[in-house]
mmCIF file of C-alpha atoms in Angstrom:
data_model
loop_
_atom_site.group_PDB
_atom_site.id
_atom_site.type_symbol
_atom_site.label_atom_id
_atom_site.label_comp_id
_atom_site.label_asym_id
_atom_site.label_seq_id
_atom_site.Cartn_x
_atom_site.Cartn_y
_atom_site.Cartn_z
ATOM 1 C CA UNK A 84 -198.004 -146.711 183.783
ATOM 2 C CA UNK A 85 -201.233 -146.987 185.754
ATOM 3 C CA UNK A 86 -202.675 -144.157 183.668
ATOM 4 C CA UNK A 87 -201.964 -146.093 180.471
ATOM 5 C CA UNK A 88 -203.650 -149.229 181.756
ATOM 6 C CA UNK A 89 -206.699 -147.270 182.908
ATOM 7 C CA UNK A 90 -206.956 -145.659 179.508
ATOM 8 C CA UNK A 91 -206.147 -148.563 177.169
ATOM 9 C CA UNK A 92 -206.680 -151.870 179.036
ATOM 10 C CA UNK A 93 -210.430 -152.094 178.457
ATOM 11 C CA UNK A 94 -210.794 -155.743 179.517
ATOM 12 C CA UNK A 95 -208.555 -155.187 182.591
ATOM 13 C CA UNK A 96 -206.363 -158.223 181.864
ATOM 14 C CA UNK A 97 -203.112 -156.375 182.585
ATOM 15 C CA UNK A 98 -202.209 -156.172 178.887
ATOM 16 C CA UNK A 99 -202.813 -153.499 176.285
ATOM 17 C CA UNK A 100 -203.599 -155.129 172.966
ATOM 18 C CA UNK A 101 -203.318 -153.433 169.608
ATOM 19 C CA UNK A 102 -207.085 -153.779 169.274
ATOM 20 C CA UNK A 103 -207.675 -151.947 172.577
ATOM 21 C CA UNK A 104 -205.163 -149.251 171.673
ATOM 22 C CA UNK A 105 -206.810 -148.637 168.292
ATOM 23 C CA UNK A 106 -210.326 -148.715 169.755
ATOM 24 C CA UNK A 107 -209.545 -146.032 172.351
ATOM 25 C CA UNK A 108 -207.813 -143.785 169.807
ATOM 26 C CA UNK A 109 -210.406 -144.365 167.100
ATOM 27 C CA UNK A 110 -207.903 -145.891 164.691
ATOM 28 C CA UNK A 111 -208.597 -148.569 162.107
ATOM 29 C CA UNK A 112 -206.491 -151.585 163.054
ATOM 30 C CA UNK A 113 -205.936 -152.602 159.408
ATOM 31 C CA UNK A 114 -204.413 -149.205 158.618
ATOM 32 C CA UNK A 115 -202.194 -149.342 161.695
ATOM 33 C CA UNK A 116 -200.931 -152.800 160.721
ATOM 34 C CA UNK A 117 -200.303 -151.703 157.114
ATOM 35 C CA UNK A 118 -198.400 -148.641 158.314
ATOM 36 C CA UNK A 119 -196.311 -150.743 160.704
ATOM 37 C CA UNK A 120 -195.432 -153.287 158.005
ATOM 38 C CA UNK A 121 -194.553 -150.472 155.580
ATOM 39 C CA UNK A 122 -192.274 -148.847 158.140
ATOM 40 C CA UNK A 123 -190.542 -152.159 158.837
ATOM 41 C CA UNK A 124 -189.982 -152.752 155.124
ATOM 42 C CA UNK A 125 -188.635 -149.226 154.640
ATOM 43 C CA UNK A 126 -186.303 -149.591 157.613
ATOM 44 C CA UNK A 127 -185.044 -152.937 156.305
ATOM 45 C CA UNK A 128 -184.139 -151.326 152.961
ATOM 46 C CA UNK A 129 -182.395 -148.383 154.621
ATOM 47 C CA UNK A 130 -178.923 -149.650 155.451
ATOM 48 C CA UNK A 131 -175.438 -148.269 155.436
ATOM 49 C CA UNK A 132 -173.199 -150.064 152.947
ATOM 50 C CA UNK A 133 -171.034 -152.779 154.509
ATOM 51 C CA UNK A 134 -167.883 -150.987 153.271
ATOM 52 C CA UNK A 135 -168.653 -148.120 155.668
ATOM 53 C CA UNK A 136 -167.976 -148.137 159.396
ATOM 54 C CA UNK A 137 -169.794 -145.300 161.159
ATOM 55 C CA UNK A 138 -167.611 -144.018 163.998
ATOM 56 C CA UNK A 139 -169.984 -141.343 165.246
ATOM 57 C CA UNK A 140 -173.189 -139.851 163.919
ATOM 58 C CA UNK A 141 -175.652 -137.260 165.088
ATOM 59 C CA UNK A 142 -178.226 -137.512 162.306
ATOM 60 C CA UNK A 143 -181.089 -139.623 161.047
ATOM 61 C CA UNK A 144 -180.250 -142.942 159.418
ATOM 62 C CA UNK A 145 -181.637 -141.776 156.055
ATOM 63 C CA UNK A 146 -179.198 -138.839 156.036
ATOM 64 C CA UNK A 147 -176.305 -141.124 157.039
ATOM 65 C CA UNK A 148 -177.146 -143.476 154.167
ATOM 66 C CA UNK A 149 -177.365 -140.592 151.698
ATOM 67 C CA UNK A 150 -173.978 -139.194 152.737
ATOM 68 C CA UNK A 151 -172.122 -142.506 152.899
ATOM 69 C CA UNK A 152 -173.618 -143.707 149.597
ATOM 70 C CA UNK A 153 -172.525 -140.486 147.884
ATOM 71 C CA UNK A 154 -169.047 -140.802 149.367
ATOM 72 C CA UNK A 155 -168.725 -144.372 148.073
ATOM 73 C CA UNK A 156 -170.030 -143.322 144.658
ATOM 74 C CA UNK A 157 -167.448 -140.526 144.453
ATOM 75 C CA UNK A 158 -164.589 -142.675 145.728
ATOM 76 C CA UNK A 159 -165.440 -145.397 143.199
ATOM 77 C CA UNK A 160 -165.934 -142.928 140.332
ATOM 78 C CA UNK A 161 -162.671 -141.113 141.063
ATOM 79 C CA UNK A 162 -160.780 -144.360 141.800
ATOM 80 C CA UNK A 163 -159.785 -143.071 145.246
ATOM 81 C CA UNK A 164 -159.261 -146.563 146.666
ATOM 82 C CA UNK A 165 -156.345 -147.151 144.260
ATOM 83 C CA UNK A 166 -154.414 -144.390 146.014
ATOM 84 C CA UNK A 167 -153.594 -142.770 142.653
ATOM 85 C CA UNK A 168 -156.408 -140.195 142.572
ATOM 86 C CA UNK A 169 -156.474 -136.720 144.098
ATOM 87 C CA UNK A 170 -158.584 -136.885 147.259
ATOM 88 C CA UNK A 171 -159.190 -133.106 147.029
ATOM 89 C CA UNK A 172 -161.588 -133.668 144.129
ATOM 90 C CA UNK A 173 -163.644 -136.151 146.155
ATOM 91 C CA UNK A 174 -163.683 -133.851 149.182
ATOM 92 C CA UNK A 175 -164.797 -130.869 147.103
ATOM 93 C CA UNK A 176 -167.459 -132.951 145.326
ATOM 94 C CA UNK A 177 -168.843 -134.372 148.579
ATOM 95 C CA UNK A 178 -169.055 -130.880 150.097
ATOM 96 C CA UNK A 179 -170.873 -129.584 147.005
ATOM 97 C CA UNK A 180 -173.318 -132.511 147.219
ATOM 98 C CA UNK A 181 -173.996 -131.830 150.919
ATOM 99 C CA UNK A 182 -174.449 -128.076 150.394
ATOM 100 C CA UNK A 183 -176.936 -128.715 147.587
ATOM 101 C CA UNK A 184 -178.781 -131.655 149.140
ATOM 102 C CA UNK A 185 -178.969 -130.512 152.771
ATOM 103 C CA UNK A 186 -178.465 -126.724 152.394
ATOM 104 C CA UNK A 187 -176.141 -124.253 154.011
ATOM 105 C CA UNK A 188 -172.473 -124.670 154.715
ATOM 106 C CA UNK A 189 -170.943 -128.086 155.203
ATOM 107 C CA UNK A 190 -167.375 -128.978 156.118
ATOM 108 C CA UNK A 191 -165.754 -132.160 154.821
ATOM 109 C CA UNK A 192 -162.435 -133.533 156.045
ATOM 110 C CA UNK A 193 -160.830 -136.736 154.761
ATOM 111 C CA UNK A 194 -158.012 -138.225 156.843
ATOM 112 C CA UNK A 195 -155.733 -141.239 156.810
ATOM 113 C CA UNK A 196 -154.431 -141.061 160.382
ATOM 114 C CA UNK A 197 -155.361 -140.330 163.969
ATOM 115 C CA UNK A 198 -157.315 -137.228 164.810
ATOM 116 C CA UNK A 199 -158.817 -135.374 167.747
ATOM 117 C CA UNK A 200 -161.375 -132.740 167.153
ATOM 118 C CA UNK A 201 -163.883 -130.427 168.777
ATOM 119 C CA UNK A 202 -166.343 -128.531 166.652
ATOM 120 C CA UNK A 203 -169.797 -127.017 166.643
ATOM 121 C CA UNK A 204 -172.421 -128.360 164.282
ATOM 122 C CA UNK A 205 -176.125 -128.135 163.599
ATOM 123 C CA UNK A 206 -178.156 -130.567 165.647
ATOM 124 C CA UNK A 207 -178.561 -133.808 163.716
ATOM 125 C CA UNK A 208 -176.019 -132.899 161.031
ATOM 126 C CA UNK A 209 -172.646 -134.442 161.874
ATOM 127 C CA UNK A 210 -171.074 -137.759 160.915
ATOM 128 C CA UNK A 211 -167.681 -139.448 161.128
ATOM 129 C CA UNK A 212 -167.136 -142.690 159.258
ATOM 130 C CA UNK A 213 -164.436 -144.946 157.920
ATOM 131 C CA UNK A 214 -164.401 -145.731 154.210
ATOM 132 C CA UNK A 215 -161.542 -148.037 153.272
ATOM 133 C CA UNK A 216 -158.352 -146.560 154.694
ATOM 134 C CA UNK A 217 -159.931 -143.103 154.902
ATOM 135 C CA UNK A 218 -161.830 -141.444 157.729
ATOM 136 C CA UNK A 219 -164.438 -138.948 156.558
ATOM 137 C CA UNK A 220 -165.748 -136.172 158.792
ATOM 138 C CA UNK A 221 -168.702 -134.080 157.676
ATOM 139 C CA UNK A 222 -170.775 -131.548 159.575
ATOM 140 C CA UNK A 223 -173.046 -128.626 158.839
ATOM 141 C CA UNK A 224 -172.216 -125.211 160.267
ATOM 142 C CA UNK A 225 -174.709 -123.955 162.834
ATOM 143 C CA UNK A 226 -176.796 -121.016 161.732
ATOM 144 C CA UNK A 227 -175.635 -117.780 163.329
ATOM 145 C CA UNK A 228 -177.855 -116.663 166.163
ATOM 146 C CA UNK A 229 -179.660 -113.353 165.648
ATOM 147 C CA UNK A 230 -180.135 -112.856 169.386
ATOM 148 C CA UNK A 231 -178.255 -110.000 171.034
#
């Protein structure tokens, strides 16, 4: 912490202002503010639909939103929530979407009851969420190691 204050607290008032930070790093304060506002606006727009309850996720929010939005789209399109449709079609379609959008081999499981599970997955590519009465599990298979 002392290092930071020595480096950035030019007026030695015990506070590091945005102006001091930008001055030391040679950044234009207007650009930094614009970038910050843009990031806040983007983050505010990036939300998981209120019909989804994420139980566990090891992935970026943008990927979570993409997966849950596609699941909702499929469930709505196939009328899954009525209980009359074949859930296999939705599961197959979601897997195909994930394979195409995020590459490699994905696994998709849709459940209506309790479950316990252990599995291996690529870092940052696993999610479990509730969608209506269904629990959806999706994860990407780790790439095989080429080390001996």
